[in-house]
mmCIF file of C-alpha atoms and ligand atoms in Angstrom:
data_model
loop_
_atom_site.group_PDB
_atom_site.id
_atom_site.type_symbol
_atom_site.label_atom_id
_atom_site.label_comp_id
_atom_site.label_asym_id
_atom_site.label_seq_id
_atom_site.Cartn_x
_atom_site.Cartn_y
_atom_site.Cartn_z
ATOM 1 C CA UNK A 7 -7.922 -9.706 -11.125
ATOM 2 C CA UNK A 8 -6.190 -6.186 -11.521
ATOM 3 C CA UNK A 9 -7.927 -2.911 -11.583
ATOM 4 C CA UNK A 10 -6.288 -0.330 -13.673
ATOM 5 C CA UNK A 11 -7.786 2.495 -11.297
ATOM 6 C CA UNK A 12 -6.724 0.918 -8.241
ATOM 7 C CA UNK A 13 -3.073 2.093 -6.957
ATOM 8 C CA UNK A 14 -1.385 1.035 -3.598
ATOM 9 C CA UNK A 15 1.885 2.410 -1.968
ATOM 10 C CA UNK A 16 4.071 0.380 0.213
ATOM 11 C CA UNK A 17 7.468 0.252 2.262
ATOM 12 C CA UNK A 18 8.508 -0.226 5.729
ATOM 13 C CA UNK A 19 7.810 2.129 8.842
ATOM 14 C CA UNK A 20 9.519 5.247 8.136
ATOM 15 C CA UNK A 21 10.219 4.696 4.281
ATOM 16 C CA UNK A 22 8.346 8.110 3.764
ATOM 17 C CA UNK A 23 5.820 6.497 1.489
ATOM 18 C CA UNK A 24 2.794 8.363 2.612
ATOM 19 C CA UNK A 25 4.735 12.015 2.121
ATOM 20 C CA UNK A 26 3.979 11.323 -1.755
ATOM 21 C CA UNK A 27 0.497 10.503 -1.577
ATOM 22 C CA UNK A 28 -0.379 14.405 -2.280
ATOM 23 C CA UNK A 29 2.009 13.864 -5.342
ATOM 24 C CA UNK A 30 0.018 10.980 -6.612
ATOM 25 C CA UNK A 31 -3.299 12.738 -5.880
ATOM 26 C CA UNK A 32 -2.460 15.980 -7.838
ATOM 27 C CA UNK A 33 -1.084 13.924 -10.758
ATOM 28 C CA UNK A 34 -4.373 12.086 -11.346
ATOM 29 C CA UNK A 35 -6.446 15.058 -10.521
ATOM 30 C CA UNK A 36 -4.707 17.102 -13.234
ATOM 31 C CA UNK A 37 -5.420 14.014 -15.889
ATOM 32 C CA UNK A 38 -9.170 14.692 -14.993
ATOM 33 C CA UNK A 39 -9.752 11.726 -12.310
ATOM 34 C CA UNK A 40 -11.445 11.750 -9.129
ATOM 35 C CA UNK A 41 -9.119 10.559 -6.452
ATOM 36 C CA UNK A 42 -10.009 8.657 -3.304
ATOM 37 C CA UNK A 43 -7.244 8.139 -0.839
ATOM 38 C CA UNK A 44 -7.510 5.353 1.779
ATOM 39 C CA UNK A 45 -5.489 3.300 3.724
ATOM 40 C CA UNK A 46 -4.914 -0.160 5.525
ATOM 41 C CA UNK A 47 -5.494 -1.700 7.694
ATOM 42 C CA UNK A 48 -8.376 0.775 8.008
ATOM 43 C CA UNK A 49 -10.560 2.844 5.264
ATOM 44 C CA UNK A 50 -13.976 1.931 6.876
ATOM 45 C CA UNK A 51 -15.209 2.528 10.604
ATOM 46 C CA UNK A 52 -15.177 -1.355 11.097
ATOM 47 C CA UNK A 53 -11.731 -1.639 9.549
ATOM 48 C CA UNK A 54 -10.364 1.389 11.510
ATOM 49 C CA UNK A 55 -11.614 -0.221 14.780
ATOM 50 C CA UNK A 56 -9.353 -3.408 13.675
ATOM 51 C CA UNK A 57 -6.515 -1.335 13.132
ATOM 52 C CA UNK A 58 -6.381 -0.128 16.651
ATOM 53 C CA UNK A 59 -6.258 -3.840 17.774
ATOM 54 C CA UNK A 60 -3.728 -4.813 15.001
ATOM 55 C CA UNK A 61 -1.256 -1.936 15.807
ATOM 56 C CA UNK A 62 -1.582 -2.080 19.572
ATOM 57 C CA UNK A 63 -2.599 -5.631 20.824
ATOM 58 C CA UNK A 64 -0.247 -8.508 21.504
ATOM 59 C CA UNK A 65 -2.093 -11.297 19.646
ATOM 60 C CA UNK A 66 -1.164 -14.796 18.001
ATOM 61 C CA UNK A 67 0.315 -14.384 14.440
ATOM 62 C CA UNK A 68 -2.782 -16.278 12.941
ATOM 63 C CA UNK A 69 -5.105 -13.643 14.566
ATOM 64 C CA UNK A 70 -3.154 -10.777 13.409
ATOM 65 C CA UNK A 71 -3.523 -12.089 9.679
ATOM 66 C CA UNK A 72 -7.326 -12.950 10.228
ATOM 67 C CA UNK A 73 -7.782 -9.426 11.437
ATOM 68 C CA UNK A 74 -5.819 -7.666 8.634
ATOM 69 C CA UNK A 75 -7.921 -9.703 6.330
ATOM 70 C CA UNK A 76 -11.477 -9.176 8.029
ATOM 71 C CA UNK A 77 -10.247 -5.343 7.789
ATOM 72 C CA UNK A 78 -9.464 -5.594 4.174
ATOM 73 C CA UNK A 79 -12.733 -7.507 3.283
ATOM 74 C CA UNK A 80 -14.755 -4.713 4.834
ATOM 75 C CA UNK A 81 -12.639 -1.978 2.939
ATOM 76 C CA UNK A 82 -13.099 -3.638 -0.406
ATOM 77 C CA UNK A 83 -16.841 -4.421 0.029
ATOM 78 C CA UNK A 84 -17.757 -0.902 1.423
ATOM 79 C CA UNK A 85 -15.105 1.545 -0.159
ATOM 80 C CA UNK A 86 -12.670 0.099 -2.650
ATOM 81 C CA UNK A 87 -15.165 -2.190 -4.979
ATOM 82 C CA UNK A 88 -17.771 0.546 -5.264
ATOM 83 C CA UNK A 89 -15.315 3.290 -5.914
ATOM 84 C CA UNK A 90 -13.498 1.071 -8.739
ATOM 85 C CA UNK A 91 -16.864 0.738 -10.462
ATOM 86 C CA UNK A 92 -16.455 4.271 -11.693
ATOM 87 C CA UNK A 93 -13.852 4.333 -14.246
ATOM 88 C CA UNK A 94 -13.359 8.292 -13.746
ATOM 89 C CA UNK A 95 -12.165 7.433 -9.907
ATOM 90 C CA UNK A 96 -8.792 6.424 -9.091
ATOM 91 C CA UNK A 97 -8.344 4.577 -5.687
ATOM 92 C CA UNK A 98 -5.002 5.118 -3.772
ATOM 93 C CA UNK A 99 -4.487 2.788 -0.813
ATOM 94 C CA UNK A 100 -1.653 3.524 1.479
ATOM 95 C CA UNK A 101 -0.903 -0.119 1.998
ATOM 96 C CA UNK A 102 -2.654 -3.431 0.916
ATOM 97 C CA UNK A 103 -1.963 -7.022 0.967
ATOM 98 C CA UNK A 104 1.827 -6.681 0.201
ATOM 99 C CA UNK A 105 2.101 -5.377 3.734
ATOM 100 C CA UNK A 106 0.851 -8.837 5.048
ATOM 101 C CA UNK A 107 3.168 -10.722 2.746
ATOM 102 C CA UNK A 108 6.072 -8.758 4.083
ATOM 103 C CA UNK A 109 5.181 -7.928 7.693
ATOM 104 C CA UNK A 110 3.205 -11.075 8.868
ATOM 105 C CA UNK A 111 4.626 -13.292 6.153
ATOM 106 C CA UNK A 112 8.322 -13.009 5.758
ATOM 107 C CA UNK A 113 8.961 -10.884 8.706
ATOM 108 C CA UNK A 114 7.157 -12.775 11.263
ATOM 109 C CA UNK A 115 7.088 -16.386 9.492
ATOM 110 C CA UNK A 116 3.462 -16.884 8.599
ATOM 111 C CA UNK A 117 3.267 -19.184 5.740
ATOM 112 C CA UNK A 118 2.764 -17.407 2.487
ATOM 113 C CA UNK A 119 0.572 -20.323 0.975
ATOM 114 C CA UNK A 120 -1.799 -19.441 3.990
ATOM 115 C CA UNK A 121 -1.888 -15.636 2.987
ATOM 116 C CA UNK A 122 -2.687 -16.933 -0.625
ATOM 117 C CA UNK A 123 -5.673 -18.672 0.566
ATOM 118 C CA UNK A 124 -7.064 -15.429 2.495
ATOM 119 C CA UNK A 125 -6.243 -13.579 -0.889
ATOM 120 C CA UNK A 126 -8.848 -15.876 -2.459
ATOM 121 C CA UNK A 127 -11.245 -16.193 0.511
ATOM 122 C CA UNK A 128 -11.436 -12.348 1.772
ATOM 123 C CA UNK A 129 -10.034 -10.359 -1.062
ATOM 124 C CA UNK A 130 -11.704 -12.196 -3.788
ATOM 125 C CA UNK A 131 -7.986 -12.033 -5.709
ATOM 126 C CA UNK A 132 -8.718 -8.132 -6.175
ATOM 127 C CA UNK A 133 -5.418 -6.526 -6.980
ATOM 128 C CA UNK A 134 -4.202 -2.945 -7.814
ATOM 129 C CA UNK A 135 -2.544 -2.634 -11.232
ATOM 130 C CA UNK A 136 0.237 -0.443 -9.765
ATOM 131 C CA UNK A 137 2.038 -0.745 -6.245
ATOM 132 C CA UNK A 138 4.929 1.626 -5.707
ATOM 133 C CA UNK A 139 7.253 0.226 -3.117
ATOM 134 C CA UNK A 140 9.292 3.046 -1.161
ATOM 135 C CA UNK A 141 12.774 1.516 -0.234
ATOM 136 C CA UNK A 142 15.103 2.948 2.292
ATOM 137 C CA UNK A 143 18.036 1.226 4.203
ATOM 138 C CA UNK A 144 16.442 0.532 7.673
ATOM 139 C CA UNK A 145 19.100 2.921 9.477
ATOM 140 C CA UNK A 146 17.535 5.733 7.390
ATOM 141 C CA UNK A 147 14.009 4.517 8.318
ATOM 142 C CA UNK A 148 14.816 4.227 11.888
ATOM 143 C CA UNK A 149 16.318 7.890 12.105
ATOM 144 C CA UNK A 150 13.116 9.063 10.439
ATOM 145 C CA UNK A 151 10.784 7.065 13.002
ATOM 146 C CA UNK A 152 13.015 8.599 15.944
ATOM 147 C CA UNK A 153 12.450 11.895 14.646
ATOM 148 C CA UNK A 154 8.842 11.968 14.685
ATOM 149 C CA UNK A 155 8.615 12.046 18.403
ATOM 150 C CA UNK A 156 5.491 9.884 18.259
ATOM 151 C CA UNK A 157 5.272 7.123 20.662
ATOM 152 C CA UNK A 158 5.998 3.854 18.533
ATOM 153 C CA UNK A 159 3.192 1.374 17.864
ATOM 154 C CA UNK A 160 3.721 -2.455 17.753
ATOM 155 C CA UNK A 161 5.375 -2.493 14.399
ATOM 156 C CA UNK A 162 7.131 0.824 14.671
ATOM 157 C CA UNK A 163 8.767 -0.826 17.849
ATOM 158 C CA UNK A 164 10.352 -3.809 16.015
ATOM 159 C CA UNK A 165 14.036 -4.199 15.844
ATOM 160 C CA UNK A 166 15.966 -3.396 12.545
ATOM 161 C CA UNK A 167 16.231 -7.141 11.631
ATOM 162 C CA UNK A 168 12.345 -7.348 11.542
ATOM 163 C CA UNK A 169 12.418 -4.437 9.087
ATOM 164 C CA UNK A 170 15.394 -6.134 6.850
ATOM 165 C CA UNK A 171 13.037 -9.154 6.692
ATOM 166 C CA UNK A 172 10.177 -6.849 5.563
ATOM 167 C CA UNK A 173 12.293 -5.454 2.900
ATOM 168 C CA UNK A 174 13.135 -8.964 1.632
ATOM 169 C CA UNK A 175 9.263 -9.927 1.706
ATOM 170 C CA UNK A 176 8.806 -6.523 -0.314
ATOM 171 C CA UNK A 177 11.597 -7.708 -2.872
ATOM 172 C CA UNK A 178 9.769 -11.102 -2.998
ATOM 173 C CA UNK A 179 6.586 -9.130 -4.136
ATOM 174 C CA UNK A 180 8.528 -7.296 -6.768
ATOM 175 C CA UNK A 181 10.042 -10.664 -8.020
ATOM 176 C CA UNK A 182 6.600 -12.314 -7.915
ATOM 177 C CA UNK A 183 4.724 -9.554 -10.063
ATOM 178 C CA UNK A 184 7.452 -7.066 -11.648
ATOM 179 C CA UNK A 185 5.008 -5.292 -13.945
ATOM 180 C CA UNK A 186 2.819 -4.528 -10.797
ATOM 181 C CA UNK A 187 5.290 -3.742 -8.212
ATOM 182 C CA UNK A 188 7.684 -0.719 -8.848
ATOM 183 C CA UNK A 189 10.674 -0.091 -6.708
ATOM 184 C CA UNK A 190 10.935 3.767 -5.576
ATOM 185 C CA UNK A 191 14.443 4.725 -3.970
ATOM 186 C CA UNK A 192 13.008 6.994 -1.229
ATOM 187 C CA UNK A 193 16.522 7.543 0.489
ATOM 188 C CA UNK A 194 17.004 10.116 -2.179
ATOM 189 C CA UNK A 195 15.665 13.799 -1.640
ATOM 190 C CA UNK A 196 12.306 14.469 -1.726
ATOM 191 C CA UNK A 197 12.788 16.158 -5.083
ATOM 192 C CA UNK A 198 14.683 13.202 -6.438
ATOM 193 C CA UNK A 199 11.792 10.818 -5.142
ATOM 194 C CA UNK A 200 9.133 13.055 -6.543
ATOM 195 C CA UNK A 201 10.704 12.646 -9.837
ATOM 196 C CA UNK A 202 11.112 8.889 -9.772
ATOM 197 C CA UNK A 203 7.127 8.621 -8.683
ATOM 198 C CA UNK A 204 6.036 10.944 -11.680
ATOM 199 C CA UNK A 205 8.193 9.146 -14.079
ATOM 200 C CA UNK A 206 6.466 5.599 -12.945
ATOM 201 C CA UNK A 207 2.978 7.280 -12.997
ATOM 202 C CA UNK A 208 3.760 8.796 -16.479
ATOM 203 C CA UNK A 209 4.602 5.365 -17.856
ATOM 204 C CA UNK A 210 1.654 3.846 -16.214
ATOM 205 C CA UNK A 211 -0.816 6.260 -17.321
ATOM 206 C CA UNK A 212 0.494 6.006 -20.980
ATOM 207 C CA UNK A 213 0.122 2.167 -20.857
ATOM 208 C CA UNK A 214 -3.075 1.876 -18.991
ATOM 209 C CA UNK A 215 -5.316 4.924 -18.448
ATOM 210 C CA UNK A 216 -7.206 7.364 -20.727
ATOM 211 C CA UNK A 217 -6.388 10.807 -20.198
ATOM 212 C CA UNK A 218 -9.363 12.706 -19.157
ATOM 213 C CA UNK A 219 -8.088 16.278 -19.555
ATOM 214 C CA UNK A 220 -10.513 18.872 -18.730
ATOM 215 C CA UNK A 221 -11.317 21.060 -21.572
ATOM 216 C CA UNK A 222 -10.273 24.679 -21.172
ATOM 217 C CA UNK A 223 -12.624 27.311 -21.838
ATOM 218 C CA UNK A 224 -11.504 29.735 -24.508
HETATM 219 P P1 TMP B 329 0.884 3.007 8.562
HETATM 220 O O1 TMP B 329 -0.540 3.158 8.138
HETATM 221 O O2 TMP B 329 1.498 3.877 9.474
HETATM 222 O O3 TMP B 329 1.703 2.828 7.228
HETATM 223 O O4 TMP B 329 1.149 1.594 9.448
HETATM 224 C C1 TMP B 329 0.532 0.579 9.616
HETATM 225 C C2 TMP B 329 1.034 -0.670 10.054
HETATM 226 O O5 TMP B 329 0.356 -1.819 9.996
HETATM 227 C C3 TMP B 329 2.542 -1.000 9.674
HETATM 228 O O6 TMP B 329 3.495 -1.084 10.655
HETATM 229 C C4 TMP B 329 2.448 -2.148 8.732
HETATM 230 C C5 TMP B 329 1.417 -2.733 9.351
HETATM 231 N N1 TMP B 329 0.309 -3.821 8.527
HETATM 232 C C6 TMP B 329 0.769 -5.172 8.871
HETATM 233 O O7 TMP B 329 1.556 -5.556 9.662
HETATM 234 N N2 TMP B 329 0.126 -5.855 7.997
HETATM 235 C C7 TMP B 329 -0.753 -5.554 6.989
HETATM 236 O O8 TMP B 329 -1.599 -6.323 6.203
HETATM 237 C C8 TMP B 329 -1.005 -4.156 6.771
HETATM 238 C C9 TMP B 329 -2.044 -3.428 5.736
HETATM 239 C C10 TMP B 329 -0.126 -3.236 7.591
#
């Protein structure tokens, strides 16, 4: 089931996706919505604990998938689902299940049918109505990651081939559900990328949401 007030953003490490969270937040606030920003893995104390393990510990792939879905289940139960009950609230999550299909599925080789099973058992088949997938060539994402000067985590240290496969994984998600998954070319300047995000959101709002414009005082 897709929720119209649930939006996710996706992309490989270094795609620049998180830079556009304030743009999304502002657009929905201007339309009169309350906006909750969250992330995966994470979003609740338990899921943030699991995040540390997923991003830093070496573990079998099956365990990585299981921990990602345990974190997701907690995030859904404690934060996302209660927030979605209020139709004046928009939940924006920086990553969700498309990351699992891209990183653990296509890039690491975990069977997608098994991920499908977790989607039913741990995620209750809950999906956002809109997912923006930020895409850049791997060389650009690697340059951006190098510039941060931060010590790379387990995923950020993967080689370029891994990220090429992640991009394939995201493209598969776009093919599977083109109505939900929208491609954003984030190799452009930040102004051009912001324009694309605004256009996609404008279309989404027109087709899906009520405009809750606050009435101005005379
Ligand atoms: P980020 O919060 O900095 O975008 O990074 C989170 C990392 O976790 C990123 O490298 C992708 C990875 N990840 C997975 O491998 N599987 C998942 O299901 C999720 C949500 C994230």
